[in-house]
Amino acid sequence: MKKLPLFLLPFIPFWGMSQTKNFIDQAHIETTAKVDTLVSPDRIYLNITISEKDTKGKISLEELENNMNTKLKSLGIATDKQLVLKDLSSNFQKYFLRQQEIQKSKNYTLIVYNAIMAGKVMMALEQINISNISVEKTEYANMESLLLTLKSRAIKKASMQALAMTKPLNQSFGKALYISDNSNVMSPYNNRMLAIPMKASKNSSESDSMAPIDIEFEKISVETEVRVVFKLD
């Protein structure tokens, strides 16, 4: 093994000790604080599949697509901004094996901003033979700002806890020596089939007069936990 010059050896222990020295070497108090909240989603991603198979080939994919676009626009939806094509598929295998007509399908993602509109979309599309709709995911648009607010609240809570623990000892705490945080966002939806309850109009029992009831999607749970180490004065 190659030997180090003797004049370097005395400096190795000192360097190693300085690198491992941290807040544990100081009198300190450690506290953990958690804060959480629930927020209503304001971005609801609907997965919509249109297929010629659903109409037994009686309506072409192009006609279904145009009908869907017209219906969504009639609800005030900006399809050029809120509707995105995900994929296009054709059943070529079935065609080659059984010599049947190719049945095409398309898959879209539609963004709406509340549960009422999601219900309106479902009912409007059912009227034109499009019923394969599921909730892809839900989001809260200002999540980043909310997380920063929760982190700030958690830090304040940690400071209050440190005060509550040191005051009975007639001690005080100083600056923070170490801070870490962990956030968790739990959205309850993941490719869940959409089934918005509906109520009938007072004047008619026709399905066209049905309207979605005033409901909300399950709220998103947001949680932040911080660990803070304060110096003991």
Short mmCIF file of the C-alpha atoms (twelve columns), coordinates in Angstrom:
data_MODEL
# 
_entry.id   MODEL 
# 
loop_
_atom_site.group_PDB 
_atom_site.id 
_atom_site.type_symbol 
_atom_site.label_atom_id 
_atom_site.label_alt_id 
_atom_site.label_comp_id 
_atom_site.label_asym_id 
_atom_site.label_seq_id 
_atom_site.Cartn_x 
_atom_site.Cartn_y 
_atom_site.Cartn_z 
_atom_site.pdbx_PDB_model_num 
ATOM 1   C CA . MET A 1   0.000   0.000   0.000   1 
ATOM 2   C CA . LYS A 2   1.276   3.434   -0.892  1 
ATOM 3   C CA . LYS A 3   2.372   5.441   2.169   1 
ATOM 4   C CA . LEU A 4   1.363   9.055   2.679   1 
ATOM 5   C CA . PRO A 5   4.060   11.595  3.483   1 
ATOM 6   C CA . LEU A 6   4.517   11.917  7.226   1 
ATOM 7   C CA . PHE A 7   3.916   15.684  7.230   1 
ATOM 8   C CA . LEU A 8   0.320   15.100  6.003   1 
ATOM 9   C CA . LEU A 9   -0.722  12.580  8.653   1 
ATOM 10  C CA . PRO A 10  -1.316  14.993  11.566  1 
ATOM 11  C CA . PHE A 11  -3.839  16.926  9.507   1 
ATOM 12  C CA . ILE A 12  -6.053  13.952  8.567   1 
ATOM 13  C CA . PRO A 13  -7.820  13.467  11.949  1 
ATOM 14  C CA . PHE A 14  -8.497  17.206  12.253  1 
ATOM 15  C CA . TRP A 15  -9.991  17.379  8.759   1 
ATOM 16  C CA . GLY A 16  -12.192 14.333  9.387   1 
ATOM 17  C CA . MET A 17  -13.475 15.727  12.674  1 
ATOM 18  C CA . SER A 18  -14.359 19.080  11.131  1 
ATOM 19  C CA . GLN A 19  -16.390 17.364  8.389   1 
ATOM 20  C CA . THR A 20  -18.442 15.284  10.814  1 
ATOM 21  C CA . LYS A 21  -19.135 18.112  13.248  1 
ATOM 22  C CA . ASN A 22  -22.798 19.166  13.062  1 
ATOM 23  C CA . PHE A 23  -25.655 20.442  15.178  1 
ATOM 24  C CA . ILE A 24  -25.629 17.258  17.311  1 
ATOM 25  C CA . ASP A 25  -22.469 18.622  18.947  1 
ATOM 26  C CA . GLN A 26  -24.424 21.623  20.244  1 
ATOM 27  C CA . ALA A 27  -27.120 21.898  22.877  1 
ATOM 28  C CA . HIS A 28  -30.310 21.769  20.881  1 
ATOM 29  C CA . ILE A 29  -34.016 20.985  20.890  1 
ATOM 30  C CA . GLU A 30  -35.741 19.138  18.082  1 
ATOM 31  C CA . THR A 31  -39.426 19.380  17.210  1 
ATOM 32  C CA . THR A 32  -41.686 18.079  14.453  1 
ATOM 33  C CA . ALA A 33  -44.834 19.863  13.308  1 
ATOM 34  C CA . LYS A 34  -47.517 18.777  10.866  1 
ATOM 35  C CA . VAL A 35  -50.285 20.809  9.227   1 
ATOM 36  C CA . ASP A 36  -52.873 19.704  6.693   1 
ATOM 37  C CA . THR A 37  -55.894 20.933  4.818   1 
ATOM 38  C CA . LEU A 38  -58.502 19.892  2.262   1 
ATOM 39  C CA . VAL A 39  -59.089 21.745  -1.005  1 
ATOM 40  C CA . SER A 40  -61.728 21.326  -3.671  1 
ATOM 41  C CA . PRO A 41  -60.253 20.385  -7.059  1 
ATOM 42  C CA . ASP A 42  -60.592 23.060  -9.700  1 
ATOM 43  C CA . ARG A 43  -59.096 21.053  -12.549 1 
ATOM 44  C CA . ILE A 44  -60.899 17.817  -13.393 1 
ATOM 45  C CA . TYR A 45  -59.394 15.692  -16.152 1 
ATOM 46  C CA . LEU A 46  -61.975 13.519  -17.909 1 
ATOM 47  C CA . ASN A 47  -60.922 10.618  -20.078 1 
ATOM 48  C CA . ILE A 48  -63.325 10.290  -23.027 1 
ATOM 49  C CA . THR A 49  -63.265 7.439   -25.529 1 
ATOM 50  C CA . ILE A 50  -65.323 7.562   -28.702 1 
ATOM 51  C CA . SER A 51  -65.645 4.391   -30.743 1 
ATOM 52  C CA . GLU A 52  -67.589 3.188   -33.753 1 
ATOM 53  C CA . LYS A 53  -68.113 -0.035  -31.804 1 
ATOM 54  C CA . ASP A 54  -70.437 1.760   -29.361 1 
ATOM 55  C CA . THR A 55  -72.889 2.470   -32.184 1 
ATOM 56  C CA . LYS A 56  -72.323 -0.940  -33.851 1 
ATOM 57  C CA . GLY A 57  -70.712 0.841   -36.767 1 
ATOM 58  C CA . LYS A 58  -73.814 2.892   -37.555 1 
ATOM 59  C CA . ILE A 59  -72.064 6.198   -36.870 1 
ATOM 60  C CA . SER A 60  -68.589 6.913   -38.189 1 
ATOM 61  C CA . LEU A 61  -65.817 8.056   -35.887 1 
ATOM 62  C CA . GLU A 62  -65.614 11.350  -37.734 1 
ATOM 63  C CA . GLU A 63  -69.322 12.023  -37.164 1 
ATOM 64  C CA . LEU A 64  -69.055 11.099  -33.472 1 
ATOM 65  C CA . GLU A 65  -66.094 13.421  -33.136 1 
ATOM 66  C CA . ASN A 66  -67.908 16.336  -34.793 1 
ATOM 67  C CA . ASN A 67  -71.016 15.717  -32.671 1 
ATOM 68  C CA . MET A 68  -68.904 15.682  -29.516 1 
ATOM 69  C CA . ASN A 69  -67.173 18.914  -30.469 1 
ATOM 70  C CA . THR A 70  -70.522 20.609  -31.125 1 
ATOM 71  C CA . LYS A 71  -72.018 19.391  -27.830 1 
ATOM 72  C CA . LEU A 72  -69.046 20.509  -25.776 1 
ATOM 73  C CA . LYS A 73  -69.041 23.940  -27.395 1 
ATOM 74  C CA . SER A 74  -72.770 24.276  -26.624 1 
ATOM 75  C CA . LEU A 75  -71.814 23.906  -22.931 1 
ATOM 76  C CA . GLY A 76  -69.383 26.802  -23.216 1 
ATOM 77  C CA . ILE A 77  -66.283 24.585  -23.353 1 
ATOM 78  C CA . ALA A 78  -63.344 25.885  -25.388 1 
ATOM 79  C CA . THR A 79  -62.499 22.617  -27.116 1 
ATOM 80  C CA . ASP A 80  -59.399 24.100  -28.745 1 
ATOM 81  C CA . LYS A 81  -57.920 24.632  -25.255 1 
ATOM 82  C CA . GLN A 82  -59.640 22.101  -23.006 1 
ATOM 83  C CA . LEU A 83  -59.839 19.027  -25.269 1 
ATOM 84  C CA . VAL A 84  -56.693 17.098  -26.165 1 
ATOM 85  C CA . LEU A 85  -56.392 13.985  -28.363 1 
ATOM 86  C CA . LYS A 86  -54.418 11.224  -26.627 1 
ATOM 87  C CA . ASP A 87  -54.421 8.416   -29.176 1 
ATOM 88  C CA . LEU A 88  -56.117 6.954   -32.229 1 
ATOM 89  C CA . SER A 89  -56.549 3.221   -32.781 1 
ATOM 90  C CA . SER A 90  -58.096 0.857   -35.316 1 
ATOM 91  C CA . ASN A 91  -58.959 -2.804  -34.910 1 
ATOM 92  C CA . PHE A 92  -56.765 -4.038  -37.779 1 
ATOM 93  C CA . GLN A 93  -56.286 -7.501  -36.244 1 
ATOM 94  C CA . LYS A 94  -60.026 -8.132  -36.283 1 
ATOM 95  C CA . TYR A 95  -60.159 -6.945  -39.897 1 
ATOM 96  C CA . PHE A 96  -57.459 -9.341  -41.110 1 
ATOM 97  C CA . LEU A 97  -58.756 -12.346 -39.158 1 
ATOM 98  C CA . ARG A 98  -62.476 -11.964 -39.845 1 
ATOM 99  C CA . GLN A 99  -62.538 -9.713  -42.895 1 
ATOM 100 C CA . GLN A 100 -64.841 -7.305  -41.082 1 
ATOM 101 C CA . GLU A 101 -64.967 -3.564  -41.359 1 
ATOM 102 C CA . ILE A 102 -62.328 -1.717  -39.362 1 
ATOM 103 C CA . GLN A 103 -63.753 -0.054  -36.242 1 
ATOM 104 C CA . LYS A 104 -61.880 3.048   -35.197 1 
ATOM 105 C CA . SER A 105 -61.679 4.768   -31.827 1 
ATOM 106 C CA . LYS A 106 -60.147 7.879   -30.332 1 
ATOM 107 C CA . ASN A 107 -59.182 8.732   -26.796 1 
ATOM 108 C CA . TYR A 108 -59.310 12.290  -25.423 1 
ATOM 109 C CA . THR A 109 -58.589 14.196  -22.245 1 
ATOM 110 C CA . LEU A 110 -61.038 16.982  -21.415 1 
ATOM 111 C CA . ILE A 111 -60.347 19.527  -18.666 1 
ATOM 112 C CA . VAL A 112 -63.323 21.008  -16.800 1 
ATOM 113 C CA . TYR A 113 -63.260 23.164  -13.711 1 
ATOM 114 C CA . ASN A 114 -66.060 21.907  -11.451 1 
ATOM 115 C CA . ALA A 115 -68.271 18.898  -10.761 1 
ATOM 116 C CA . ILE A 116 -71.387 20.500  -12.218 1 
ATOM 117 C CA . MET A 117 -69.726 20.912  -15.599 1 
ATOM 118 C CA . ALA A 118 -68.430 17.333  -15.418 1 
ATOM 119 C CA . GLY A 119 -72.018 16.167  -14.931 1 
ATOM 120 C CA . LYS A 120 -73.249 18.288  -17.818 1 
ATOM 121 C CA . VAL A 121 -70.563 16.838  -20.067 1 
ATOM 122 C CA . MET A 122 -71.538 13.282  -19.176 1 
ATOM 123 C CA . MET A 123 -75.227 13.850  -19.896 1 
ATOM 124 C CA . ALA A 124 -74.620 15.790  -23.110 1 
ATOM 125 C CA . LEU A 125 -72.311 13.122  -24.505 1 
ATOM 126 C CA . GLU A 126 -74.671 10.284  -23.564 1 
ATOM 127 C CA . GLN A 127 -77.267 11.919  -25.800 1 
ATOM 128 C CA . ILE A 128 -74.960 11.388  -28.777 1 
ATOM 129 C CA . ASN A 129 -73.951 7.791   -27.918 1 
ATOM 130 C CA . ILE A 130 -70.732 8.622   -26.076 1 
ATOM 131 C CA . SER A 131 -70.746 7.167   -22.579 1 
ATOM 132 C CA . ASN A 132 -67.222 5.868   -22.016 1 
ATOM 133 C CA . ILE A 133 -66.088 8.616   -19.633 1 
ATOM 134 C CA . SER A 134 -63.878 8.322   -16.562 1 
ATOM 135 C CA . VAL A 135 -62.060 10.655  -14.185 1 
ATOM 136 C CA . GLU A 136 -58.379 10.601  -15.061 1 
ATOM 137 C CA . LYS A 137 -57.247 12.813  -12.183 1 
ATOM 138 C CA . THR A 138 -58.120 15.931  -10.221 1 
ATOM 139 C CA . GLU A 139 -55.854 18.851  -9.378  1 
ATOM 140 C CA . TYR A 140 -55.795 22.125  -7.486  1 
ATOM 141 C CA . ALA A 141 -54.373 24.896  -9.667  1 
ATOM 142 C CA . ASN A 142 -52.682 26.869  -6.858  1 
ATOM 143 C CA . MET A 143 -51.082 23.829  -5.224  1 
ATOM 144 C CA . GLU A 144 -47.560 25.289  -5.203  1 
ATOM 145 C CA . SER A 145 -48.696 28.433  -3.384  1 
ATOM 146 C CA . LEU A 146 -50.755 26.351  -0.947  1 
ATOM 147 C CA . LEU A 147 -47.767 24.150  -0.108  1 
ATOM 148 C CA . LEU A 148 -45.631 27.211  0.655   1 
ATOM 149 C CA . THR A 149 -48.353 28.520  2.972   1 
ATOM 150 C CA . LEU A 150 -48.567 25.177  4.776   1 
ATOM 151 C CA . LYS A 151 -44.787 25.019  5.180   1 
ATOM 152 C CA . SER A 152 -44.796 28.470  6.747   1 
ATOM 153 C CA . ARG A 153 -47.577 27.462  9.134   1 
ATOM 154 C CA . ALA A 154 -45.709 24.278  10.058  1 
ATOM 155 C CA . ILE A 155 -42.533 26.231  10.844  1 
ATOM 156 C CA . LYS A 156 -44.482 28.592  13.105  1 
ATOM 157 C CA . LYS A 157 -46.068 25.613  14.816  1 
ATOM 158 C CA . ALA A 158 -42.656 24.041  15.370  1 
ATOM 159 C CA . SER A 159 -41.420 27.287  16.920  1 
ATOM 160 C CA . MET A 160 -44.431 27.417  19.272  1 
ATOM 161 C CA . GLN A 161 -43.764 23.831  20.303  1 
ATOM 162 C CA . ALA A 162 -40.143 24.627  21.042  1 
ATOM 163 C CA . LEU A 163 -41.255 27.575  23.182  1 
ATOM 164 C CA . ALA A 164 -43.757 25.403  25.068  1 
ATOM 165 C CA . MET A 165 -41.021 22.870  25.863  1 
ATOM 166 C CA . THR A 166 -38.278 25.291  26.905  1 
ATOM 167 C CA . LYS A 167 -40.311 27.800  28.944  1 
ATOM 168 C CA . PRO A 168 -41.019 25.430  31.894  1 
ATOM 169 C CA . LEU A 169 -37.253 24.817  32.083  1 
ATOM 170 C CA . ASN A 170 -36.485 28.542  32.219  1 
ATOM 171 C CA . GLN A 171 -34.483 28.135  29.039  1 
ATOM 172 C CA . SER A 172 -34.754 29.724  25.643  1 
ATOM 173 C CA . PHE A 173 -34.045 28.562  22.134  1 
ATOM 174 C CA . GLY A 174 -32.179 30.374  19.401  1 
ATOM 175 C CA . LYS A 175 -31.750 30.093  15.673  1 
ATOM 176 C CA . ALA A 176 -32.689 27.022  13.680  1 
ATOM 177 C CA . LEU A 177 -29.738 24.705  13.082  1 
ATOM 178 C CA . TYR A 178 -31.522 22.291  10.773  1 
ATOM 179 C CA . ILE A 179 -34.823 22.261  8.862   1 
ATOM 180 C CA . SER A 180 -36.339 19.538  6.702   1 
ATOM 181 C CA . ASP A 181 -39.800 19.163  5.256   1 
ATOM 182 C CA . ASN A 182 -41.951 16.571  3.562   1 
ATOM 183 C CA . SER A 183 -45.215 17.208  1.721   1 
ATOM 184 C CA . ASN A 184 -47.896 14.794  0.616   1 
ATOM 185 C CA . VAL A 185 -50.780 15.419  -1.792  1 
ATOM 186 C CA . MET A 186 -53.505 12.767  -1.965  1 
ATOM 187 C CA . SER A 187 -55.984 13.013  -4.813  1 
ATOM 188 C CA . PRO A 188 -58.795 10.445  -4.468  1 
ATOM 189 C CA . TYR A 189 -59.384 9.880   -8.187  1 
ATOM 190 C CA . ASN A 190 -57.474 7.666   -10.571 1 
ATOM 191 C CA . ASN A 191 -59.249 6.531   -13.735 1 
ATOM 192 C CA . ARG A 192 -62.549 6.213   -11.886 1 
ATOM 193 C CA . MET A 193 -65.676 5.852   -14.011 1 
ATOM 194 C CA . LEU A 194 -67.762 9.016   -13.885 1 
ATOM 195 C CA . ALA A 195 -71.252 8.643   -12.451 1 
ATOM 196 C CA . ILE A 196 -72.708 12.001  -11.474 1 
ATOM 197 C CA . PRO A 197 -76.083 11.681  -9.685  1 
ATOM 198 C CA . MET A 198 -78.898 13.508  -11.457 1 
ATOM 199 C CA . LYS A 199 -82.313 14.907  -10.627 1 
ATOM 200 C CA . ALA A 200 -85.321 15.339  -12.878 1 
ATOM 201 C CA . SER A 201 -86.819 18.632  -13.962 1 
ATOM 202 C CA . LYS A 202 -90.054 19.620  -12.254 1 
ATOM 203 C CA . ASN A 203 -91.852 19.941  -15.582 1 
ATOM 204 C CA . SER A 204 -90.704 16.822  -17.359 1 
ATOM 205 C CA . SER A 205 -89.505 13.277  -16.770 1 
ATOM 206 C CA . GLU A 206 -87.634 13.115  -20.043 1 
ATOM 207 C CA . SER A 207 -83.955 12.244  -19.792 1 
ATOM 208 C CA . ASP A 208 -83.092 15.353  -21.798 1 
ATOM 209 C CA . SER A 209 -84.414 17.519  -18.960 1 
ATOM 210 C CA . MET A 210 -82.269 15.846  -16.328 1 
ATOM 211 C CA . ALA A 211 -79.770 18.092  -14.580 1 
ATOM 212 C CA . PRO A 212 -76.778 17.259  -12.346 1 
ATOM 213 C CA . ILE A 213 -77.322 17.951  -8.663  1 
ATOM 214 C CA . ASP A 214 -75.182 20.508  -6.882  1 
ATOM 215 C CA . ILE A 215 -72.317 18.304  -5.669  1 
ATOM 216 C CA . GLU A 216 -68.552 18.519  -5.338  1 
ATOM 217 C CA . PHE A 217 -65.792 16.088  -6.130  1 
ATOM 218 C CA . GLU A 218 -64.057 14.594  -3.114  1 
ATOM 219 C CA . LYS A 219 -61.543 17.083  -1.789  1 
ATOM 220 C CA . ILE A 220 -57.785 16.765  -2.199  1 
ATOM 221 C CA . SER A 221 -55.849 16.181  1.023   1 
ATOM 222 C CA . VAL A 222 -52.655 18.222  1.353   1 
ATOM 223 C CA . GLU A 223 -50.207 17.661  4.209   1 
ATOM 224 C CA . THR A 224 -46.844 19.152  5.152   1 
ATOM 225 C CA . GLU A 225 -44.545 18.030  7.946   1 
ATOM 226 C CA . VAL A 226 -41.389 19.853  9.057   1 
ATOM 227 C CA . ARG A 227 -38.576 18.835  11.363  1 
ATOM 228 C CA . VAL A 228 -36.722 21.705  12.998  1 
ATOM 229 C CA . VAL A 229 -33.675 21.652  15.266  1 
ATOM 230 C CA . PHE A 230 -33.222 24.805  17.347  1 
ATOM 231 C CA . LYS A 231 -30.116 25.809  19.258  1 
ATOM 232 C CA . LEU A 232 -30.603 25.938  23.039  1 
ATOM 233 C CA . ASP A 233 -29.309 29.191  24.523  1 
# 
